[in-house]
Amino acid sequence: MPHMTTEDVHEYINGICFKTGPPGKVGAETEWLVTDPERPTEPVTIDRLAELVEACGAPPAGSRITFEPGGQIELSSPALPGLTQAHEALAVDLRHIEKTLADAGLYLAETALDPVRPPERQLRSPRYTAMERFFDRHRHASGRTMMCSSASIQVCLDNGADAADLRGRWRFLHRLGPVLVAAFANSAVWRGRPTGWKSSRWAIWAATDATRTRPVLEPGTVTDPATAWAEYALGARVMALPEIPGGGGAWTADPGITLADWVDGRGPRPVTPADLEFHLSTLFPPIRPRGWWELRMIDTVPLRWWPVPVALAAALTEDSRARAVAEEATERLCRGAAPTPTLWLRSARLGPGDAEIFACARTCFDAAIEALPRMGAAALAALVDEYAGHYVRRGLCPADTALQVPAPRPADSTATARERLAHRGGSS
């Protein structure tokens, strides 16, 4: 089999990860920690969950059910034309699973990070065994927690109509990312104590091997999406190397090389397209290109609110008027550049309590609420507006409810931000 070159890597990524075409499809993946109130400190086993899932039959709307290493259950909707269809399908399937679990005395936890149980890996596949060894060898203690104790909502959106639209979405979604982290932060408690972060899940991901978790687009990095993703992949450490391309045979965890090293001939065998595909699946930036945009920065929120991040991201991306408003607001937040690492961390630590993020989030939510009826999603507009009134317009996120703190004003010196907050009833 021919040895892949650096040029082959670029060509593969450009052809597979950056397809363009008529946009409009929406998908979502929701991850949930599962708890047993009778045994709150014990894991719910995957064997038990799998038996329940099998007994209740396939999800009626076609969502795919999988399990994460710690026993988190994941429902992935089909990619469907339009936000409304995607929402309706996943809502039906979530109710199906929620009832099945409730009948067995189990519940979907309404947090993005297990607040009590220590990480315990249940899946024993070579992939996850290698992943755990990789993190352990690099002393990324957060790696096990990320694998086994965290849960997120991932929104999947089309790349764009053409190359120009693709590049615009790439820039916009990166700028929107910190707003999504802040507005839906829901992981303030870990190991039974407050952490000081609104999204501890984000902080844990950020502390786990930056070669595979940092944002692809940062100030000073390559702006062309395909080039940036190829260079990111080439610079990332190889997590595991299967003896046989595609995953067969024995696995070598953490072979001590980057993908660029392997392509240059410093691995035990040539790189194949199957190896590259596996390597890309072990990279976890907040926006991952997969032939569509996979937004990975959003905490799992309380069950009633899960459609809100999906609706917000879809409306701001797909509706041209809403996107123009959000692009202006996020460009102002990011000072006309890509978001800095500091901005990402501010969003995770402070949530909408940061005044600049608060102002941007307010603008983005208002634009989405106005856009959703134009998209045939008036019911979702009402839910997004309710969420905004409950949290965002008050400078809050779900993490604040978990901590049972009073509604604060965003911490900032700008009178304009304070006035906007008071005008919308921020002190109520």
Coordinates of C-alpha atoms in Angstrom, one line a residue:
M1 CA 0.0 0.0 0.0
P2 CA 1.5 3.4 -0.9
H3 CA 2.9 5.6 1.8
M4 CA 0.7 8.7 2.3
T5 CA 2.6 12.0 1.9
T6 CA 1.9 15.4 3.4
E7 CA 0.3 16.4 0.2
D8 CA -2.0 13.3 0.4
V9 CA -3.1 14.3 3.9
H10 CA -4.0 17.8 2.7
E11 CA -5.8 16.4 -0.3
Y12 CA -7.8 13.9 1.8
I13 CA -8.8 16.5 4.3
N14 CA -9.8 19.0 1.7
G15 CA -11.9 16.4 -0.1
I16 CA -13.6 14.7 2.8
C17 CA -13.9 17.3 5.6
F18 CA -14.7 20.4 3.5
K19 CA -17.5 19.4 1.1
T20 CA -19.8 22.2 0.1
G21 CA -23.4 22.2 -1.2
P22 CA -26.8 23.5 -0.5
P23 CA -26.9 24.1 3.3
G24 CA -29.8 23.5 5.6
K25 CA -29.4 20.1 7.2
V26 CA -29.2 20.0 11.0
G27 CA -28.2 17.2 13.4
A28 CA -27.5 17.0 17.1
E29 CA -25.8 14.6 19.4
T30 CA -26.9 14.6 23.1
E31 CA -24.8 12.9 25.7
W32 CA -26.2 12.2 29.2
L33 CA -24.8 10.9 32.4
V34 CA -27.2 8.3 33.8
T35 CA -27.9 8.1 37.6
D36 CA -29.7 5.7 39.9
P37 CA -31.1 7.7 42.9
E38 CA -31.0 4.5 45.0
R39 CA -27.3 4.3 44.5
P40 CA -26.1 7.8 43.7
T41 CA -22.4 7.2 44.2
E42 CA -22.3 4.0 42.0
P43 CA -21.9 3.8 38.2
V44 CA -24.9 2.6 36.2
T45 CA -23.3 -0.2 34.1
I46 CA -23.4 -0.2 30.4
D47 CA -24.6 -3.8 30.5
R48 CA -27.7 -2.7 32.4
L49 CA -28.3 0.2 30.0
A50 CA -27.8 -1.9 26.9
E51 CA -30.4 -4.4 28.1
L52 CA -32.9 -1.7 28.7
V53 CA -32.2 -0.1 25.3
E54 CA -32.5 -3.4 23.5
A55 CA -35.7 -4.2 25.3
C56 CA -37.4 -0.9 24.5
G57 CA -36.7 -1.3 20.8
A58 CA -35.2 1.1 18.3
P59 CA -35.8 4.8 18.7
P60 CA -38.9 5.6 16.7
A61 CA -37.5 8.6 14.8
G62 CA -34.2 6.9 13.8
S63 CA -31.7 8.3 16.3
R64 CA -28.6 6.3 16.9
I65 CA -27.8 5.2 20.5
T66 CA -24.2 4.6 21.6
F67 CA -22.3 4.7 24.8
E68 CA -19.3 6.7 26.0
P69 CA -16.5 5.2 27.9
G70 CA -17.9 5.9 31.4
G71 CA -21.4 4.7 30.6
Q72 CA -22.8 8.0 29.3
I73 CA -25.6 7.4 26.8
E74 CA -25.6 9.3 23.5
L75 CA -28.4 9.9 21.1
S76 CA -27.5 11.1 17.7
S77 CA -30.2 12.4 15.5
P78 CA -30.2 11.8 11.7
A79 CA -29.0 14.9 9.7
L80 CA -32.4 16.2 8.6
P81 CA -33.4 19.1 6.3
G82 CA -34.2 22.0 8.6
L83 CA -34.1 22.6 12.3
T84 CA -37.7 21.7 13.0
Q85 CA -37.4 18.2 11.7
A86 CA -34.2 17.5 13.5
H87 CA -35.7 18.8 16.8
E88 CA -38.9 16.8 16.5
A89 CA -37.0 13.6 15.7
L90 CA -34.6 13.9 18.6
A91 CA -37.3 15.0 21.0
V92 CA -39.3 11.9 20.2
D93 CA -36.4 9.6 20.7
L94 CA -35.3 11.3 23.9
R95 CA -38.7 10.8 25.4
H96 CA -38.6 7.2 24.3
I97 CA -35.3 6.6 26.2
E98 CA -36.2 8.8 29.1
K99 CA -39.4 6.7 29.8
T100 CA -37.5 3.5 29.4
L101 CA -34.9 4.6 32.0
A102 CA -37.5 6.0 34.4
D103 CA -39.5 2.8 34.4
A104 CA -36.3 1.1 35.6
G105 CA -35.6 3.8 38.2
L106 CA -32.9 5.5 36.3
Y107 CA -32.6 9.1 35.2
L108 CA -30.7 11.3 32.8
A109 CA -28.5 13.6 34.9
E110 CA -29.0 17.3 34.2
T111 CA -25.4 18.3 34.4
A112 CA -22.4 18.2 32.1
L113 CA -19.9 16.8 34.6
D114 CA -20.5 14.0 37.2
P115 CA -20.6 15.9 40.5
V116 CA -20.0 13.0 42.8
R117 CA -18.8 9.7 41.1
P118 CA -15.2 9.3 40.2
P119 CA -14.3 8.5 36.6
E120 CA -14.6 4.8 35.9
R121 CA -14.0 3.4 32.4
Q122 CA -16.5 0.7 31.3
L123 CA -15.8 0.3 27.6
R124 CA -12.8 -1.9 27.1
S125 CA -12.3 -1.6 23.3
P126 CA -8.7 -1.1 22.1
R127 CA -9.5 2.5 21.1
Y128 CA -10.5 3.5 24.7
T129 CA -7.8 1.4 26.3
A130 CA -5.2 3.2 24.1
M131 CA -6.8 6.6 24.8
E132 CA -6.6 6.1 28.6
R133 CA -2.9 4.9 28.4
F134 CA -2.1 7.9 26.2
F135 CA -3.5 10.4 28.7
D136 CA -1.9 8.6 31.7
R137 CA 1.5 8.6 30.0
H138 CA 1.3 12.3 29.3
R139 CA 0.1 12.9 32.9
H140 CA -3.2 14.4 31.7
A141 CA -5.2 13.4 34.7
S142 CA -8.1 15.3 33.2
G143 CA -8.2 12.8 30.3
R144 CA -10.0 10.1 32.3
T145 CA -12.5 12.6 33.6
M146 CA -13.1 13.9 30.1
M147 CA -13.7 10.3 28.8
C148 CA -15.8 9.0 31.7
S149 CA -17.5 11.8 33.6
S150 CA -18.4 14.5 31.1
A151 CA -21.4 15.0 28.8
S152 CA -22.1 17.6 26.0
I153 CA -24.5 18.6 23.3
Q154 CA -23.0 18.6 19.9
V155 CA -24.7 20.6 17.1
C156 CA -24.0 19.5 13.5
L157 CA -24.4 22.1 10.7
D158 CA -23.6 22.0 7.0
N159 CA -20.3 23.4 5.8
G160 CA -21.9 26.0 3.4
A161 CA -23.1 26.5 -0.1
D162 CA -19.7 27.3 -1.6
A163 CA -16.1 27.9 -0.7
A164 CA -16.7 31.5 0.4
D165 CA -19.7 30.5 2.6
L166 CA -17.6 27.7 4.1
R167 CA -14.8 30.2 5.0
G168 CA -17.3 32.6 6.5
R169 CA -19.0 29.9 8.6
W170 CA -15.5 28.8 9.8
R171 CA -14.7 32.2 11.1
F172 CA -18.1 32.9 12.5
L173 CA -18.6 29.7 14.3
H174 CA -15.2 30.0 16.0
R175 CA -16.1 33.5 17.2
L176 CA -19.5 32.3 18.4
G177 CA -17.9 29.4 20.3
P178 CA -17.1 31.2 23.5
V179 CA -20.6 32.6 23.6
L180 CA -22.0 29.0 23.4
V181 CA -19.6 27.9 26.2
A182 CA -20.8 30.7 28.4
A183 CA -24.5 30.7 27.7
F184 CA -24.9 27.0 28.4
A185 CA -22.2 26.4 31.0
N186 CA -23.6 23.7 33.4
S187 CA -20.7 22.0 35.2
A188 CA -19.8 24.0 38.3
V189 CA -19.6 21.1 40.8
W190 CA -17.1 18.3 40.7
R191 CA -16.1 15.8 43.4
G192 CA -18.8 17.2 45.5
R193 CA -17.6 20.8 45.6
P194 CA -17.8 24.0 43.5
T195 CA -14.9 24.4 41.2
G196 CA -14.9 28.1 40.6
W197 CA -15.7 27.5 36.9
K198 CA -19.2 27.7 35.3
S199 CA -18.1 25.1 32.8
S200 CA -15.6 22.8 34.5
R201 CA -16.1 20.5 31.6
W202 CA -14.5 23.0 29.3
A203 CA -11.7 23.6 31.7
I204 CA -11.1 19.8 31.8
W205 CA -11.0 19.5 28.0
A206 CA -8.7 22.5 27.8
A207 CA -6.3 20.8 30.2
T208 CA -6.1 17.7 28.1
D209 CA -3.4 17.5 25.4
A210 CA -3.6 20.8 23.6
T211 CA -2.4 19.3 20.4
R212 CA -5.8 17.7 20.0
T213 CA -8.2 19.9 22.1
R214 CA -7.3 23.5 21.4
P215 CA -9.3 25.5 18.8
V216 CA -8.1 25.1 15.3
L217 CA -8.6 28.8 14.5
E218 CA -6.7 31.1 16.9
P219 CA -5.1 34.5 16.4
G220 CA -2.0 34.1 14.2
T221 CA -2.9 30.7 12.8
V222 CA -3.7 29.8 9.1
T223 CA -7.1 31.1 8.1
D224 CA -7.8 28.8 5.3
P225 CA -9.9 26.0 6.9
A226 CA -8.6 23.0 5.0
T227 CA -5.0 24.1 5.4
A228 CA -5.5 24.9 9.1
W229 CA -7.1 21.5 9.8
A230 CA -4.5 19.6 7.9
E231 CA -1.7 21.4 9.8
Y232 CA -3.5 20.8 13.1
A233 CA -3.8 17.1 12.3
L234 CA -0.2 16.7 11.3
G235 CA 1.0 18.5 14.4
A236 CA -1.1 16.4 16.8
R237 CA 0.4 13.4 18.7
V238 CA -0.7 10.0 17.5
M239 CA -2.8 8.6 20.2
A240 CA -2.6 4.9 19.2
L241 CA -1.2 2.9 16.3
P242 CA -3.0 -0.3 15.3
E243 CA -0.9 -3.1 13.9
I244 CA -3.3 -3.5 11.0
P245 CA -4.7 -0.4 9.2
G246 CA -8.3 0.2 10.2
G247 CA -7.8 -1.1 13.7
G248 CA -7.0 -4.8 13.6
G249 CA -4.3 -6.7 15.5
A250 CA -2.4 -5.4 18.5
W251 CA -2.4 -1.7 19.3
T252 CA 0.5 0.5 20.3
A253 CA -0.7 3.3 22.6
D254 CA 1.2 6.6 22.5
P255 CA 3.9 5.6 20.0
G256 CA 5.7 9.0 20.7
I257 CA 5.2 10.5 17.3
T258 CA 3.1 13.2 15.6
L259 CA 1.2 12.4 12.4
A260 CA 3.8 14.5 10.6
D261 CA 6.5 12.2 12.0
W262 CA 4.6 9.2 10.9
V263 CA 4.1 10.5 7.4
D264 CA 7.9 11.3 7.3
G265 CA 8.6 7.6 7.9
R266 CA 9.2 7.5 11.6
G267 CA 6.4 5.0 12.3
P268 CA 6.5 1.1 12.1
R269 CA 4.7 1.1 8.7
P270 CA 3.3 3.6 6.2
V271 CA 0.3 5.7 7.0
T272 CA -2.9 4.7 5.2
P273 CA -6.2 6.5 4.6
A274 CA -7.7 4.4 7.4
D275 CA -5.0 5.5 9.8
L276 CA -5.6 9.1 8.9
E277 CA -9.4 8.7 9.4
F278 CA -8.8 7.1 12.8
H279 CA -6.3 9.9 13.8
L280 CA -8.8 12.6 12.9
S281 CA -11.4 10.9 15.1
T282 CA -9.1 11.3 18.1
L283 CA -8.9 15.1 17.7
F284 CA -11.4 17.0 19.8
P285 CA -11.3 20.8 19.0
P286 CA -14.4 22.8 19.8
I287 CA -15.3 23.0 16.1
R288 CA -14.4 19.8 14.3
P289 CA -14.8 19.6 10.5
R290 CA -16.1 16.2 9.3
G291 CA -17.8 17.1 6.0
W292 CA -20.0 19.3 8.3
W293 CA -19.3 21.4 11.3
E294 CA -19.4 19.6 14.6
L295 CA -19.8 22.1 17.5
R296 CA -18.4 20.3 20.6
M297 CA -18.1 23.2 23.1
I298 CA -21.6 23.1 24.6
D299 CA -22.3 21.6 28.0
T300 CA -25.3 19.3 28.4
V301 CA -28.0 21.4 29.9
P302 CA -31.1 20.4 32.0
L303 CA -33.4 18.2 29.9
R304 CA -36.1 20.8 29.2
W305 CA -33.5 23.1 27.6
W306 CA -31.6 20.8 25.3
P307 CA -33.2 22.1 22.1
V308 CA -32.1 25.7 22.9
P309 CA -28.4 25.4 21.9
V310 CA -29.3 23.5 18.8
A311 CA -31.9 26.1 17.8
L312 CA -29.6 29.0 18.6
A313 CA -26.6 27.7 16.6
A314 CA -28.8 26.7 13.7
A315 CA -30.7 30.0 13.5
L316 CA -27.5 32.2 13.8
T317 CA -25.8 30.1 11.1
E318 CA -28.6 29.5 8.6
D319 CA -30.7 32.7 8.7
S320 CA -28.9 35.4 6.8
R321 CA -30.3 38.3 8.8
A322 CA -29.6 36.7 12.2
R323 CA -26.1 35.7 11.1
A324 CA -25.3 39.3 10.0
V325 CA -26.3 40.6 13.5
A326 CA -24.4 37.8 15.3
E327 CA -21.3 38.2 13.0
E328 CA -21.1 41.9 14.0
A329 CA -21.5 41.1 17.7
T330 CA -19.0 38.3 17.8
E331 CA -16.5 40.2 15.7
R332 CA -16.7 43.0 18.3
L333 CA -16.3 40.5 21.1
C334 CA -13.2 39.0 19.4
R335 CA -11.7 42.4 18.4
G336 CA -12.0 41.4 14.7
A337 CA -9.8 38.4 15.1
A338 CA -10.2 34.7 16.1
P339 CA -11.1 34.3 19.8
T340 CA -8.0 34.2 22.0
P341 CA -7.4 31.3 24.5
T342 CA -8.1 33.8 27.2
L343 CA -11.5 34.6 25.9
W344 CA -12.4 30.8 25.7
L345 CA -11.3 30.5 29.4
R346 CA -13.2 33.6 30.5
S347 CA -16.3 32.1 29.0
A348 CA -15.9 28.9 30.9
R349 CA -15.0 30.5 34.2
L350 CA -17.5 33.4 34.3
G351 CA -20.2 32.4 31.9
P352 CA -22.5 35.3 31.0
G353 CA -21.2 37.0 34.2
D354 CA -18.5 38.5 32.0
A355 CA -20.0 41.7 30.7
E356 CA -18.6 41.6 27.2
I357 CA -19.7 38.0 26.7
F358 CA -23.1 38.9 28.3
A359 CA -23.6 41.7 25.8
C360 CA -22.7 39.5 22.8
A361 CA -24.9 36.6 24.1
R362 CA -27.9 38.9 24.6
T363 CA -27.6 40.2 21.0
C364 CA -27.2 36.7 19.6
F365 CA -30.2 35.3 21.5
D366 CA -32.4 38.2 20.4
A367 CA -31.3 37.7 16.8
A368 CA -32.1 34.0 16.9
I369 CA -35.5 34.5 18.6
E370 CA -36.4 36.9 15.8
A371 CA -35.2 34.4 13.1
L372 CA -36.7 31.2 14.3
P373 CA -40.3 31.9 13.2
R374 CA -38.9 32.7 9.7
M375 CA -37.4 29.3 9.8
G376 CA -40.8 27.6 10.6
A377 CA -39.7 27.1 14.3
A378 CA -42.0 29.5 16.2
A379 CA -42.3 27.0 19.1
L380 CA -38.5 26.9 19.4
A381 CA -38.4 30.7 19.4
A382 CA -40.6 30.7 22.4
L383 CA -38.4 28.2 24.2
V384 CA -35.2 30.1 23.4
D385 CA -36.9 33.3 24.6
E386 CA -37.9 31.6 27.8
Y387 CA -34.3 30.3 28.3
A388 CA -32.9 33.8 27.7
G389 CA -35.3 35.3 30.2
H390 CA -34.5 32.6 32.8
Y391 CA -30.7 32.8 32.3
V392 CA -28.9 34.9 29.7
R393 CA -30.7 38.3 30.2
R394 CA -29.9 38.0 33.9
G395 CA -26.3 37.3 33.3
L396 CA -26.8 33.6 34.4
C397 CA -26.3 30.1 33.0
P398 CA -27.5 26.7 34.3
A399 CA -24.4 26.4 36.5
D400 CA -25.7 29.3 38.6
T401 CA -28.9 27.4 39.4
A402 CA -26.8 24.4 40.4
L403 CA -24.8 26.6 42.8
Q404 CA -28.0 28.3 44.0
V405 CA -26.5 31.7 43.8
P406 CA -28.6 34.9 43.4
A407 CA -28.7 36.6 40.0
P408 CA -25.5 38.8 39.7
R409 CA -24.8 41.7 37.5
P410 CA -22.1 41.0 34.9
A411 CA -18.8 42.0 36.4
D412 CA -17.6 44.9 34.3
S413 CA -17.0 48.6 34.5
T414 CA -19.0 49.7 31.4
A415 CA -22.1 51.7 32.2
T416 CA -23.6 50.6 28.9
A417 CA -23.6 47.0 29.9
R418 CA -25.1 47.8 33.3
E419 CA -27.8 49.9 31.7
R420 CA -28.8 47.2 29.2
L421 CA -29.0 44.6 32.0
A422 CA -31.3 46.9 34.1
H423 CA -33.4 47.7 31.1
R424 CA -34.2 44.0 30.5
G425 CA -34.9 43.3 34.2
G426 CA -31.5 41.9 35.0
S427 CA -32.0 42.5 38.8
S428 CA -35.2 40.5 39.0

